[in-house]
């Protein structure tokens, strides 16, 4: 524990967003990072709890107290070693993870959790900037061949781990670009796609081969994988949208989120879409059905298109503004969450 009294002396400080009027003009990220000194001070707030609930809250078991302390000590180089030991892509999670670690942090009992996600993002952004993130080429080859089907975060993490222990890995992806929902679900304004390209280059240097435009079971027979590989990993994600079987579902202008969002990511990537299939919210009164993150992404995208109005509908009763800590902590609480897209202008019911 770097500074035993840090949590009493230093207030929580987090990244802020650029102004709405500014960020609606483009599809780039709009988070303003903290300075290195500010992040270091935030690291000093960590109490290195005997039972680090943050660690338990993290789905990839990030060793959070250790890198909080390392950042406080100014030892960023070791911080990225520790962070990478549990997390292949902290630049993704540091931007788009909902941060259950912060909900679980002991300091969340008083609504001032350690800014874990911001610290994580700062560590990896600095590591890339300093050139510390290098391909890890395996010392020995096992001679084993593995096919990974699907290039979302699950497939990419599998492929990287397997390549680093010396297996020959080929990633098959049916889409034209690698990245799964990172590429074609999550909007650029939440995570810019050059971050994926940078990792792909690192993985290629580590020996991973990427085969986009390869639909297993359609372009490439399953039997071919079974014949040519020692193991096959299925990381195809969950693509089936939940339909709403109500009168009017068949009308024009009713779309699944995952018909709408990927189009905008393609436009940002420079693709030209045909007018017949393009979905635009420009000048329209948009209703988003579903109150979760995907709904939020539709709101942010519609706002950038220049929608006339945006309304979000949620079937569940409105959750409380503030959770009852004694009942929910250290678990993820059900409470009303206001995303950056909500702030950009929408009515919620
Ligand atoms: C709009 C949206 C926003 C989201 N925002 C967030 C967020 O902010 N934070 C967060 O933590 N999570 C978010 N998520 C969830 C997150 O994106 C997923 O949990 C994650 O991408 C799942 O990773 P995956 O690798 O399992 O699958 P996917 O990312 O879905 O990747 C699976 C890949 O497999 C490919 N594939 C499928 N079948 C085949 C086949 N037969 N042959 C070849 N390739 C195949 C698909 O084309 C796809 O590229 C969001 C999801 C959506 C839809
Ligand atoms: S729960 Fe919070 S204060 Fe405790 S070790 Fe984790 S980050 Fe630090």
mmCIF file of C-alpha atoms and ligand atoms in Angstrom:
data_model
loop_
_atom_site.group_PDB
_atom_site.id
_atom_site.type_symbol
_atom_site.label_atom_id
_atom_site.label_comp_id
_atom_site.label_asym_id
_atom_site.label_seq_id
_atom_site.Cartn_x
_atom_site.Cartn_y
_atom_site.Cartn_z
ATOM 1 C CA UNK A 1 0.000 0.000 0.000
ATOM 2 C CA UNK A 2 1.667 3.187 -1.217
ATOM 3 C CA UNK A 3 -0.029 5.847 0.839
ATOM 4 C CA UNK A 4 -1.919 4.544 3.859
ATOM 5 C CA UNK A 5 -3.872 7.773 4.290
ATOM 6 C CA UNK A 6 -4.359 8.433 0.562
ATOM 7 C CA UNK A 7 -8.056 7.595 0.537
ATOM 8 C CA UNK A 8 -8.704 10.120 3.302
ATOM 9 C CA UNK A 9 -6.680 12.937 1.777
ATOM 10 C CA UNK A 10 -7.372 12.658 -1.931
ATOM 11 C CA UNK A 11 -10.808 12.886 -3.531
ATOM 12 C CA UNK A 12 -11.897 10.746 -6.422
ATOM 13 C CA UNK A 13 -11.152 12.400 -9.730
ATOM 14 C CA UNK A 14 -12.147 10.854 -13.036
ATOM 15 C CA UNK A 15 -11.856 11.502 -16.763
ATOM 16 C CA UNK A 16 -14.394 13.933 -18.112
ATOM 17 C CA UNK A 17 -16.021 14.208 -21.501
ATOM 18 C CA UNK A 18 -15.646 16.913 -24.118
ATOM 19 C CA UNK A 19 -18.666 19.194 -24.525
ATOM 20 C CA UNK A 20 -21.751 17.670 -26.138
ATOM 21 C CA UNK A 21 -21.923 20.309 -28.880
ATOM 22 C CA UNK A 22 -18.338 19.481 -29.833
ATOM 23 C CA UNK A 23 -18.482 15.703 -29.696
ATOM 24 C CA UNK A 24 -21.711 15.431 -31.693
ATOM 25 C CA UNK A 25 -19.833 16.768 -34.700
ATOM 26 C CA UNK A 26 -17.765 13.621 -35.127
ATOM 27 C CA UNK A 27 -17.417 9.905 -34.360
ATOM 28 C CA UNK A 28 -14.128 10.032 -32.468
ATOM 29 C CA UNK A 29 -13.590 9.295 -28.782
ATOM 30 C CA UNK A 30 -14.312 12.283 -26.561
ATOM 31 C CA UNK A 31 -12.909 11.288 -23.166
ATOM 32 C CA UNK A 32 -10.342 13.715 -21.772
ATOM 33 C CA UNK A 33 -7.586 11.697 -20.052
ATOM 34 C CA UNK A 34 -6.184 12.649 -16.642
ATOM 35 C CA UNK A 35 -2.556 13.741 -16.508
ATOM 36 C CA UNK A 36 0.069 11.253 -15.349
ATOM 37 C CA UNK A 37 0.345 13.052 -12.001
ATOM 38 C CA UNK A 38 -3.422 12.981 -11.519
ATOM 39 C CA UNK A 39 -3.568 9.256 -12.267
ATOM 40 C CA UNK A 40 -0.713 8.652 -9.843
ATOM 41 C CA UNK A 41 -2.607 10.484 -7.091
ATOM 42 C CA UNK A 42 -5.699 8.424 -7.820
ATOM 43 C CA UNK A 43 -3.597 5.268 -7.445
ATOM 44 C CA UNK A 44 -2.596 6.503 -3.979
ATOM 45 C CA UNK A 45 -6.249 6.253 -2.891
ATOM 46 C CA UNK A 46 -6.213 2.448 -3.066
ATOM 47 C CA UNK A 47 -6.214 0.865 0.419
ATOM 48 C CA UNK A 48 -4.767 -2.479 -0.725
ATOM 49 C CA UNK A 49 -7.655 -4.147 1.105
ATOM 50 C CA UNK A 50 -7.032 -7.459 2.861
ATOM 51 C CA UNK A 51 -9.854 -8.817 0.723
ATOM 52 C CA UNK A 52 -9.636 -6.790 -2.495
ATOM 53 C CA UNK A 53 -13.267 -6.820 -3.583
ATOM 54 C CA UNK A 54 -12.294 -4.973 -6.790
ATOM 55 C CA UNK A 55 -10.324 -8.038 -7.817
ATOM 56 C CA UNK A 56 -13.312 -10.245 -7.190
ATOM 57 C CA UNK A 57 -15.572 -7.898 -9.184
ATOM 58 C CA UNK A 58 -13.294 -7.990 -12.229
ATOM 59 C CA UNK A 59 -14.283 -10.679 -14.786
ATOM 60 C CA UNK A 60 -10.651 -11.139 -15.860
ATOM 61 C CA UNK A 61 -9.308 -11.011 -12.292
ATOM 62 C CA UNK A 62 -7.107 -8.000 -12.873
ATOM 63 C CA UNK A 63 -4.633 -7.619 -10.011
ATOM 64 C CA UNK A 64 -5.910 -4.133 -9.339
ATOM 65 C CA UNK A 65 -4.342 -3.190 -5.976
ATOM 66 C CA UNK A 66 -0.870 -4.046 -7.267
ATOM 67 C CA UNK A 67 -1.009 -1.784 -10.298
ATOM 68 C CA UNK A 68 -2.745 0.978 -8.365
ATOM 69 C CA UNK A 69 0.258 1.012 -6.064
ATOM 70 C CA UNK A 70 2.789 0.782 -8.911
ATOM 71 C CA UNK A 71 1.199 3.788 -10.597
ATOM 72 C CA UNK A 72 1.323 5.703 -7.334
ATOM 73 C CA UNK A 73 5.039 4.821 -7.088
ATOM 74 C CA UNK A 74 5.547 6.000 -10.693
ATOM 75 C CA UNK A 75 6.552 2.496 -11.778
ATOM 76 C CA UNK A 76 4.423 2.406 -14.939
ATOM 77 C CA UNK A 77 6.638 -0.163 -16.623
ATOM 78 C CA UNK A 78 5.954 -2.782 -13.991
ATOM 79 C CA UNK A 79 2.314 -1.716 -13.827
ATOM 80 C CA UNK A 80 1.793 -2.751 -17.462
ATOM 81 C CA UNK A 81 3.529 -6.091 -16.808
ATOM 82 C CA UNK A 82 1.076 -6.824 -13.994
ATOM 83 C CA UNK A 83 -1.906 -5.573 -15.994
ATOM 84 C CA UNK A 84 -0.967 -7.625 -19.055
ATOM 85 C CA UNK A 85 -0.550 -10.724 -16.879
ATOM 86 C CA UNK A 86 -4.358 -10.998 -16.644
ATOM 87 C CA UNK A 87 -5.642 -8.898 -19.519
ATOM 88 C CA UNK A 88 -4.600 -9.171 -23.159
ATOM 89 C CA UNK A 89 -6.265 -5.948 -24.245
ATOM 90 C CA UNK A 90 -6.503 -3.375 -21.465
ATOM 91 C CA UNK A 91 -6.897 -0.579 -24.021
ATOM 92 C CA UNK A 92 -10.272 -2.125 -24.901
ATOM 93 C CA UNK A 93 -11.458 -2.748 -21.343
ATOM 94 C CA UNK A 94 -10.034 0.577 -20.141
ATOM 95 C CA UNK A 95 -12.422 2.244 -22.584
ATOM 96 C CA UNK A 96 -15.556 0.119 -22.742
ATOM 97 C CA UNK A 97 -15.722 -2.197 -19.737
ATOM 98 C CA UNK A 98 -18.636 -1.238 -17.462
ATOM 99 C CA UNK A 99 -16.165 -1.488 -14.539
ATOM 100 C CA UNK A 100 -17.797 -3.860 -12.077
ATOM 101 C CA UNK A 101 -14.476 -3.517 -10.193
ATOM 102 C CA UNK A 102 -15.412 0.023 -9.230
ATOM 103 C CA UNK A 103 -18.856 -1.064 -8.031
ATOM 104 C CA UNK A 104 -17.080 -3.694 -5.897
ATOM 105 C CA UNK A 105 -14.344 -1.373 -4.549
ATOM 106 C CA UNK A 106 -14.511 -0.891 -0.782
ATOM 107 C CA UNK A 107 -14.397 2.869 -1.302
ATOM 108 C CA UNK A 108 -17.648 2.610 -3.248
ATOM 109 C CA UNK A 109 -19.329 2.189 0.136
ATOM 110 C CA UNK A 110 -19.009 5.971 0.348
ATOM 111 C CA UNK A 111 -19.554 6.539 -3.405
ATOM 112 C CA UNK A 112 -15.902 7.337 -4.070
ATOM 113 C CA UNK A 113 -14.401 4.157 -5.561
ATOM 114 C CA UNK A 114 -10.849 4.191 -6.828
ATOM 115 C CA UNK A 115 -10.868 5.279 -10.500
ATOM 116 C CA UNK A 116 -9.742 1.797 -11.499
ATOM 117 C CA UNK A 117 -10.845 1.901 -15.136
ATOM 118 C CA UNK A 118 -9.121 5.229 -15.739
ATOM 119 C CA UNK A 119 -5.915 3.980 -14.129
ATOM 120 C CA UNK A 120 -6.057 0.826 -16.271
ATOM 121 C CA UNK A 121 -6.519 2.831 -19.460
ATOM 122 C CA UNK A 122 -3.715 5.234 -18.537
ATOM 123 C CA UNK A 123 -1.293 2.364 -17.891
ATOM 124 C CA UNK A 124 -1.824 0.762 -21.285
ATOM 125 C CA UNK A 125 -2.029 4.027 -23.230
ATOM 126 C CA UNK A 126 1.293 5.070 -21.714
ATOM 127 C CA UNK A 127 2.788 1.643 -22.407
ATOM 128 C CA UNK A 128 1.915 1.916 -26.104
ATOM 129 C CA UNK A 129 3.191 5.485 -26.220
ATOM 130 C CA UNK A 130 6.501 4.459 -24.640
ATOM 131 C CA UNK A 131 6.936 1.495 -26.990
ATOM 132 C CA UNK A 132 6.756 -1.034 -24.150
ATOM 133 C CA UNK A 133 4.119 -3.180 -25.852
ATOM 134 C CA UNK A 134 6.103 -5.498 -28.085
ATOM 135 C CA UNK A 135 5.305 -8.781 -29.815
ATOM 136 C CA UNK A 136 6.085 -11.698 -27.494
ATOM 137 C CA UNK A 137 7.611 -14.236 -29.851
ATOM 138 C CA UNK A 138 7.539 -17.792 -28.476
ATOM 139 C CA UNK A 139 10.917 -19.399 -27.757
ATOM 140 C CA UNK A 140 9.738 -22.867 -28.805
ATOM 141 C CA UNK A 141 7.242 -24.111 -31.368
ATOM 142 C CA UNK A 142 4.981 -26.971 -30.303
ATOM 143 C CA UNK A 143 4.157 -28.093 -33.841
ATOM 144 C CA UNK A 144 0.440 -27.999 -32.948
ATOM 145 C CA UNK A 145 -2.073 -26.160 -35.113
ATOM 146 C CA UNK A 146 -5.141 -24.415 -33.765
ATOM 147 C CA UNK A 147 -8.027 -22.811 -35.663
ATOM 148 C CA UNK A 148 -9.982 -20.068 -33.949
ATOM 149 C CA UNK A 149 -13.434 -19.356 -35.381
ATOM 150 C CA UNK A 150 -14.449 -15.753 -34.696
ATOM 151 C CA UNK A 151 -12.277 -12.689 -34.179
ATOM 152 C CA UNK A 152 -14.120 -10.872 -31.399
ATOM 153 C CA UNK A 153 -12.331 -10.208 -28.115
ATOM 154 C CA UNK A 154 -12.765 -13.845 -27.049
ATOM 155 C CA UNK A 155 -11.219 -15.225 -30.249
ATOM 156 C CA UNK A 156 -8.428 -12.652 -30.235
ATOM 157 C CA UNK A 157 -7.458 -13.331 -26.615
ATOM 158 C CA UNK A 158 -7.471 -17.110 -27.235
ATOM 159 C CA UNK A 159 -5.375 -16.704 -30.366
ATOM 160 C CA UNK A 160 -2.822 -14.498 -28.647
ATOM 161 C CA UNK A 161 -2.393 -16.816 -25.666
ATOM 162 C CA UNK A 162 -2.087 -19.898 -27.873
ATOM 163 C CA UNK A 163 0.428 -18.262 -30.217
ATOM 164 C CA UNK A 164 2.552 -17.145 -27.289
ATOM 165 C CA UNK A 165 2.945 -20.710 -26.038
ATOM 166 C CA UNK A 166 4.159 -21.766 -29.458
ATOM 167 C CA UNK A 167 1.144 -23.115 -31.327
ATOM 168 C CA UNK A 168 0.440 -22.159 -34.942
ATOM 169 C CA UNK A 169 -2.822 -20.225 -34.849
ATOM 170 C CA UNK A 170 -5.161 -19.219 -37.657
ATOM 171 C CA UNK A 171 -8.171 -16.987 -36.902
ATOM 172 C CA UNK A 172 -11.126 -17.367 -39.263
ATOM 173 C CA UNK A 173 -13.590 -14.492 -39.441
ATOM 174 C CA UNK A 174 -16.642 -14.330 -41.674
ATOM 175 C CA UNK A 175 -16.715 -10.518 -41.704
ATOM 176 C CA UNK A 176 -14.414 -8.480 -43.938
ATOM 177 C CA UNK A 177 -12.561 -7.019 -40.969
ATOM 178 C CA UNK A 178 -11.198 -8.504 -37.763
ATOM 179 C CA UNK A 179 -12.593 -7.584 -34.330
ATOM 180 C CA UNK A 180 -16.154 -8.924 -33.965
ATOM 181 C CA UNK A 181 -18.394 -6.564 -32.036
ATOM 182 C CA UNK A 182 -15.396 -4.432 -31.137
ATOM 183 C CA UNK A 183 -15.244 -3.583 -34.842
ATOM 184 C CA UNK A 184 -18.855 -3.648 -35.945
ATOM 185 C CA UNK A 185 -20.970 -3.245 -32.795
ATOM 186 C CA UNK A 186 -19.341 -0.750 -30.498
ATOM 187 C CA UNK A 187 -19.374 2.733 -32.061
ATOM 188 C CA UNK A 188 -16.127 4.531 -32.845
ATOM 189 C CA UNK A 189 -17.005 7.293 -30.407
ATOM 190 C CA UNK A 190 -16.694 4.736 -27.600
ATOM 191 C CA UNK A 191 -13.648 2.953 -28.990
ATOM 192 C CA UNK A 192 -11.689 3.974 -32.064
ATOM 193 C CA UNK A 193 -10.808 1.087 -34.346
ATOM 194 C CA UNK A 194 -7.118 1.843 -34.851
ATOM 195 C CA UNK A 195 -6.721 0.304 -31.382
ATOM 196 C CA UNK A 196 -7.786 -3.061 -32.827
ATOM 197 C CA UNK A 197 -5.489 -2.684 -35.841
ATOM 198 C CA UNK A 198 -2.520 -2.035 -33.568
ATOM 199 C CA UNK A 199 -3.182 -5.268 -31.666
ATOM 200 C CA UNK A 200 -3.694 -7.218 -34.878
ATOM 201 C CA UNK A 201 -0.249 -6.075 -36.035
ATOM 202 C CA UNK A 202 1.258 -7.206 -32.717
ATOM 203 C CA UNK A 203 -0.466 -10.580 -33.004
ATOM 204 C CA UNK A 204 0.659 -11.051 -36.595
ATOM 205 C CA UNK A 205 4.213 -10.441 -35.457
ATOM 206 C CA UNK A 206 3.634 -13.119 -32.803
ATOM 207 C CA UNK A 207 2.694 -15.538 -35.583
ATOM 208 C CA UNK A 208 -1.126 -15.376 -35.660
ATOM 209 C CA UNK A 209 -2.594 -15.616 -39.154
ATOM 210 C CA UNK A 210 -5.901 -13.824 -39.803
ATOM 211 C CA UNK A 211 -8.366 -14.994 -42.434
ATOM 212 C CA UNK A 212 -11.216 -12.489 -42.802
ATOM 213 C CA UNK A 213 -14.033 -13.198 -45.292
ATOM 214 C CA UNK A 214 -13.937 -16.852 -44.203
ATOM 215 C CA UNK A 215 -17.309 -18.078 -43.056
ATOM 216 C CA UNK A 216 -16.808 -21.456 -41.409
ATOM 217 C CA UNK A 217 -19.580 -23.796 -42.477
ATOM 218 C CA UNK A 218 -20.167 -21.768 -45.637
ATOM 219 C CA UNK A 219 -16.946 -20.581 -47.366
ATOM 220 C CA UNK A 220 -14.768 -23.031 -45.452
ATOM 221 C CA UNK A 221 -16.158 -26.517 -44.639
ATOM 222 C CA UNK A 222 -15.997 -27.551 -40.997
ATOM 223 C CA UNK A 223 -14.401 -30.822 -42.065
ATOM 224 C CA UNK A 224 -11.430 -28.873 -43.432
ATOM 225 C CA UNK A 225 -10.731 -27.491 -39.963
ATOM 226 C CA UNK A 226 -11.132 -30.902 -38.349
ATOM 227 C CA UNK A 227 -8.755 -32.438 -40.879
ATOM 228 C CA UNK A 228 -6.080 -29.757 -40.733
ATOM 229 C CA UNK A 229 -5.932 -28.654 -37.104
ATOM 230 C CA UNK A 230 -5.176 -30.293 -33.772
ATOM 231 C CA UNK A 231 -7.814 -28.179 -32.053
ATOM 232 C CA UNK A 232 -10.638 -25.848 -33.064
ATOM 233 C CA UNK A 233 -11.898 -23.029 -30.860
ATOM 234 C CA UNK A 234 -15.410 -21.741 -31.381
ATOM 235 C CA UNK A 235 -15.572 -18.039 -30.505
ATOM 236 C CA UNK A 236 -18.447 -17.067 -32.757
ATOM 237 C CA UNK A 237 -20.244 -14.815 -30.280
ATOM 238 C CA UNK A 238 -24.005 -14.472 -29.855
ATOM 239 C CA UNK A 239 -25.433 -12.961 -32.985
ATOM 240 C CA UNK A 240 -29.131 -13.697 -32.697
ATOM 241 C CA UNK A 241 -31.032 -10.494 -31.926
ATOM 242 C CA UNK A 242 -34.063 -10.624 -29.666
ATOM 243 C CA UNK A 243 -37.078 -9.855 -31.822
ATOM 244 C CA UNK A 244 -40.251 -8.140 -30.694
ATOM 245 C CA UNK A 245 -43.245 -9.920 -32.079
ATOM 246 C CA UNK A 246 -45.814 -7.130 -31.962
ATOM 247 C CA UNK A 247 -48.155 -5.616 -34.579
ATOM 248 C CA UNK A 248 -46.212 -3.197 -36.761
ATOM 249 C CA UNK A 249 -42.898 -5.009 -36.429
ATOM 250 C CA UNK A 250 -42.906 -5.478 -40.213
ATOM 251 C CA UNK A 251 -43.257 -1.751 -40.989
ATOM 252 C CA UNK A 252 -40.580 0.275 -42.732
ATOM 253 C CA UNK A 253 -38.160 2.011 -40.429
ATOM 254 C CA UNK A 254 -38.093 -0.697 -37.730
ATOM 255 C CA UNK A 255 -34.601 -2.143 -37.454
ATOM 256 C CA UNK A 256 -32.488 -4.244 -35.148
ATOM 257 C CA UNK A 257 -29.705 -2.281 -33.453
ATOM 258 C CA UNK A 258 -27.180 -4.533 -35.132
ATOM 259 C CA UNK A 259 -28.503 -3.588 -38.567
ATOM 260 C CA UNK A 260 -28.093 0.103 -37.746
ATOM 261 C CA UNK A 261 -24.838 0.343 -35.752
ATOM 262 C CA UNK A 262 -22.448 -1.639 -37.998
ATOM 263 C CA UNK A 263 -23.370 0.580 -40.945
ATOM 264 C CA UNK A 264 -22.062 3.658 -39.167
ATOM 265 C CA UNK A 265 -18.841 1.888 -38.185
ATOM 266 C CA UNK A 266 -18.396 0.979 -41.842
ATOM 267 C CA UNK A 267 -18.904 4.575 -42.938
ATOM 268 C CA UNK A 268 -16.325 5.745 -40.401
ATOM 269 C CA UNK A 269 -13.958 3.074 -41.738
ATOM 270 C CA UNK A 270 -14.343 4.589 -45.211
ATOM 271 C CA UNK A 271 -16.785 2.136 -46.796
ATOM 272 C CA UNK A 272 -19.451 3.409 -49.173
ATOM 273 C CA UNK A 273 -22.863 1.917 -48.469
ATOM 274 C CA UNK A 274 -25.607 1.618 -51.039
ATOM 275 C CA UNK A 275 -28.496 4.078 -50.690
ATOM 276 C CA UNK A 276 -31.023 1.218 -50.812
ATOM 277 C CA UNK A 277 -29.811 -0.397 -47.622
ATOM 278 C CA UNK A 278 -28.500 2.632 -45.705
ATOM 279 C CA UNK A 279 -30.271 3.430 -42.459
ATOM 280 C CA UNK A 280 -30.085 7.086 -41.399
ATOM 281 C CA UNK A 281 -31.656 8.739 -38.368
ATOM 282 C CA UNK A 282 -31.138 12.206 -39.843
ATOM 283 C CA UNK A 283 -34.175 14.432 -39.283
ATOM 284 C CA UNK A 284 -36.212 11.526 -37.899
ATOM 285 C CA UNK A 285 -38.039 11.010 -34.622
ATOM 286 C CA UNK A 286 -36.206 7.956 -33.299
ATOM 287 C CA UNK A 287 -37.552 5.483 -30.750
ATOM 288 C CA UNK A 288 -35.014 3.139 -29.186
ATOM 289 C CA UNK A 289 -36.621 0.098 -27.582
ATOM 290 C CA UNK A 290 -34.402 -1.317 -24.832
ATOM 291 C CA UNK A 291 -32.682 0.559 -22.054
ATOM 292 C CA UNK A 292 -29.251 -1.089 -22.091
ATOM 293 C CA UNK A 293 -25.860 -0.222 -23.531
ATOM 294 C CA UNK A 294 -26.748 -1.207 -27.085
ATOM 295 C CA UNK A 295 -29.732 1.130 -26.847
ATOM 296 C CA UNK A 296 -27.376 3.854 -25.650
ATOM 297 C CA UNK A 297 -25.123 3.298 -28.641
ATOM 298 C CA UNK A 298 -28.139 3.733 -30.937
ATOM 299 C CA UNK A 299 -28.934 7.004 -29.166
ATOM 300 C CA UNK A 300 -25.380 8.331 -29.578
ATOM 301 C CA UNK A 301 -25.290 7.301 -33.231
ATOM 302 C CA UNK A 302 -28.723 8.807 -33.952
ATOM 303 C CA UNK A 303 -27.678 12.053 -32.259
ATOM 304 C CA UNK A 304 -24.609 12.225 -34.492
ATOM 305 C CA UNK A 305 -26.795 11.587 -37.543
ATOM 306 C CA UNK A 306 -28.864 14.623 -36.518
ATOM 307 C CA UNK A 307 -32.120 12.981 -35.404
ATOM 308 C CA UNK A 308 -35.063 15.342 -34.774
ATOM 309 C CA UNK A 309 -35.777 13.659 -31.430
ATOM 310 C CA UNK A 310 -34.721 10.504 -29.592
ATOM 311 C CA UNK A 311 -36.841 8.587 -27.101
ATOM 312 C CA UNK A 312 -35.746 5.451 -25.273
ATOM 313 C CA UNK A 313 -38.295 2.974 -23.940
ATOM 314 C CA UNK A 314 -37.543 0.346 -21.312
ATOM 315 C CA UNK A 315 -39.919 -2.404 -20.253
ATOM 316 C CA UNK A 316 -38.622 -2.725 -16.689
ATOM 317 C CA UNK A 317 -39.702 -0.269 -13.995
ATOM 318 C CA UNK A 318 -37.354 2.688 -13.599
ATOM 319 C CA UNK A 319 -34.611 1.605 -11.185
ATOM 320 C CA UNK A 320 -33.618 3.811 -8.228
ATOM 321 C CA UNK A 321 -31.182 6.686 -8.843
ATOM 322 C CA UNK A 322 -29.011 5.396 -6.025
ATOM 323 C CA UNK A 323 -28.496 1.831 -4.886
ATOM 324 C CA UNK A 324 -28.818 0.602 -1.305
ATOM 325 C CA UNK A 325 -25.158 -0.136 -0.654
ATOM 326 C CA UNK A 326 -25.773 -2.368 2.344
ATOM 327 C CA UNK A 327 -27.867 -4.657 0.127
ATOM 328 C CA UNK A 328 -25.956 -4.514 -3.172
ATOM 329 C CA UNK A 329 -22.244 -3.976 -2.432
ATOM 330 C CA UNK A 330 -19.894 -5.496 -3.615
ATOM 331 C CA UNK A 331 -22.158 -6.757 -6.383
ATOM 332 C CA UNK A 332 -23.204 -4.884 -9.509
ATOM 333 C CA UNK A 333 -26.145 -2.741 -8.419
ATOM 334 C CA UNK A 334 -29.375 -2.204 -10.298
ATOM 335 C CA UNK A 335 -29.666 1.567 -10.577
ATOM 336 C CA UNK A 336 -30.469 4.208 -13.149
ATOM 337 C CA UNK A 337 -27.380 4.738 -15.276
ATOM 338 C CA UNK A 338 -26.912 7.784 -17.426
ATOM 339 C CA UNK A 339 -24.509 7.151 -20.277
ATOM 340 C CA UNK A 340 -22.613 9.760 -22.269
ATOM 341 C CA UNK A 341 -25.138 9.152 -25.065
ATOM 342 C CA UNK A 342 -28.062 9.907 -22.742
ATOM 343 C CA UNK A 343 -26.358 13.181 -21.875
ATOM 344 C CA UNK A 344 -26.263 14.028 -25.565
ATOM 345 C CA UNK A 345 -30.028 14.337 -25.595
ATOM 346 C CA UNK A 346 -32.839 11.819 -25.268
ATOM 347 C CA UNK A 347 -36.024 11.282 -23.349
ATOM 348 C CA UNK A 348 -36.283 8.118 -21.290
ATOM 349 C CA UNK A 349 -39.441 6.255 -20.248
HETATM 350 C C1 LIG B 1 -23.795 -2.546 -29.828
HETATM 351 C C2 LIG B 1 -23.010 -3.251 -28.768
HETATM 352 C C3 LIG B 1 -22.305 -2.508 -27.843
HETATM 353 C C4 LIG B 1 -21.582 -3.135 -26.842
HETATM 354 N N1 LIG B 1 -20.898 -2.361 -25.948
HETATM 355 C C5 LIG B 1 -20.183 -2.948 -24.977
HETATM 356 C C6 LIG B 1 -19.454 -2.169 -24.034
HETATM 357 O O1 LIG B 1 -19.485 -0.947 -24.087
HETATM 358 N N2 LIG B 1 -18.732 -2.813 -23.088
HETATM 359 C C7 LIG B 1 -18.712 -4.177 -23.024
HETATM 360 O O2 LIG B 1 -18.022 -4.705 -22.136
HETATM 361 N N3 LIG B 1 -19.381 -4.953 -23.895
HETATM 362 C C8 LIG B 1 -20.113 -4.355 -24.862
HETATM 363 N N4 LIG B 1 -20.818 -5.135 -25.740
HETATM 364 C C9 LIG B 1 -20.717 -6.592 -25.619
HETATM 365 C C10 LIG B 1 -19.413 -7.090 -26.251
HETATM 366 O O3 LIG B 1 -19.213 -6.471 -27.507
HETATM 367 C C11 LIG B 1 -19.468 -8.612 -26.395
HETATM 368 O O4 LIG B 1 -19.685 -9.161 -25.115
HETATM 369 C C12 LIG B 1 -18.181 -9.158 -26.981
HETATM 370 O O5 LIG B 1 -17.863 -8.569 -28.224
HETATM 371 C C13 LIG B 1 -18.306 -10.668 -27.146
HETATM 372 O O6 LIG B 1 -17.081 -11.125 -27.671
HETATM 373 P P1 LIG B 1 -16.977 -12.480 -28.505
HETATM 374 O O7 LIG B 1 -15.580 -12.552 -28.969
HETATM 375 O O8 LIG B 1 -17.534 -13.578 -27.684
HETATM 376 O O9 LIG B 1 -17.996 -12.327 -29.726
HETATM 377 P P2 LIG B 1 -18.118 -11.280 -30.937
HETATM 378 O O10 LIG B 1 -17.501 -9.961 -30.597
HETATM 379 O O11 LIG B 1 -19.564 -11.292 -31.326
HETATM 380 O O12 LIG B 1 -17.254 -11.926 -32.082
HETATM 381 C C14 LIG B 1 -17.660 -13.122 -32.704
HETATM 382 C C15 LIG B 1 -17.127 -13.122 -34.124
HETATM 383 O O13 LIG B 1 -17.299 -14.423 -34.666
HETATM 384 C C16 LIG B 1 -17.620 -14.269 -36.041
HETATM 385 N N5 LIG B 1 -18.263 -15.502 -36.489
HETATM 386 C C17 LIG B 1 -19.449 -16.015 -36.063
HETATM 387 N N6 LIG B 1 -19.714 -17.174 -36.700
HETATM 388 C C18 LIG B 1 -18.686 -17.382 -37.565
HETATM 389 C C19 LIG B 1 -18.391 -18.398 -38.520
HETATM 390 N N7 LIG B 1 -19.218 -19.432 -38.715
HETATM 391 N N8 LIG B 1 -17.237 -18.292 -39.236
HETATM 392 C C20 LIG B 1 -16.393 -17.259 -39.055
HETATM 393 N N9 LIG B 1 -16.629 -16.267 -38.167
HETATM 394 C C21 LIG B 1 -17.761 -16.336 -37.422
HETATM 395 C C22 LIG B 1 -18.531 -13.070 -36.057
HETATM 396 O O14 LIG B 1 -18.617 -12.505 -37.361
HETATM 397 C C23 LIG B 1 -17.844 -12.166 -35.059
HETATM 398 O O15 LIG B 1 -16.910 -11.318 -35.705
HETATM 399 C C24 LIG B 1 -21.573 -4.542 -26.756
HETATM 400 C C25 LIG B 1 -22.284 -5.306 -27.686
HETATM 401 C C26 LIG B 1 -23.003 -4.665 -28.675
HETATM 402 C C27 LIG B 1 -23.782 -5.474 -29.666
HETATM 403 S S1 LIG B 2 -11.329 -2.645 -3.284
HETATM 404 FE FE1 LIG B 2 -10.740 -0.521 -3.927
HETATM 405 S S2 LIG B 2 -9.470 0.207 -2.210
HETATM 406 FE FE2 LIG B 2 -9.615 -2.012 -1.960
HETATM 407 S S3 LIG B 2 -7.817 -2.883 -3.019
HETATM 408 FE FE3 LIG B 2 -9.458 -2.779 -4.552
HETATM 409 S S4 LIG B 2 -9.222 -0.765 -5.575
HETATM 410 FE FE4 LIG B 2 -8.014 -0.707 -3.667
#
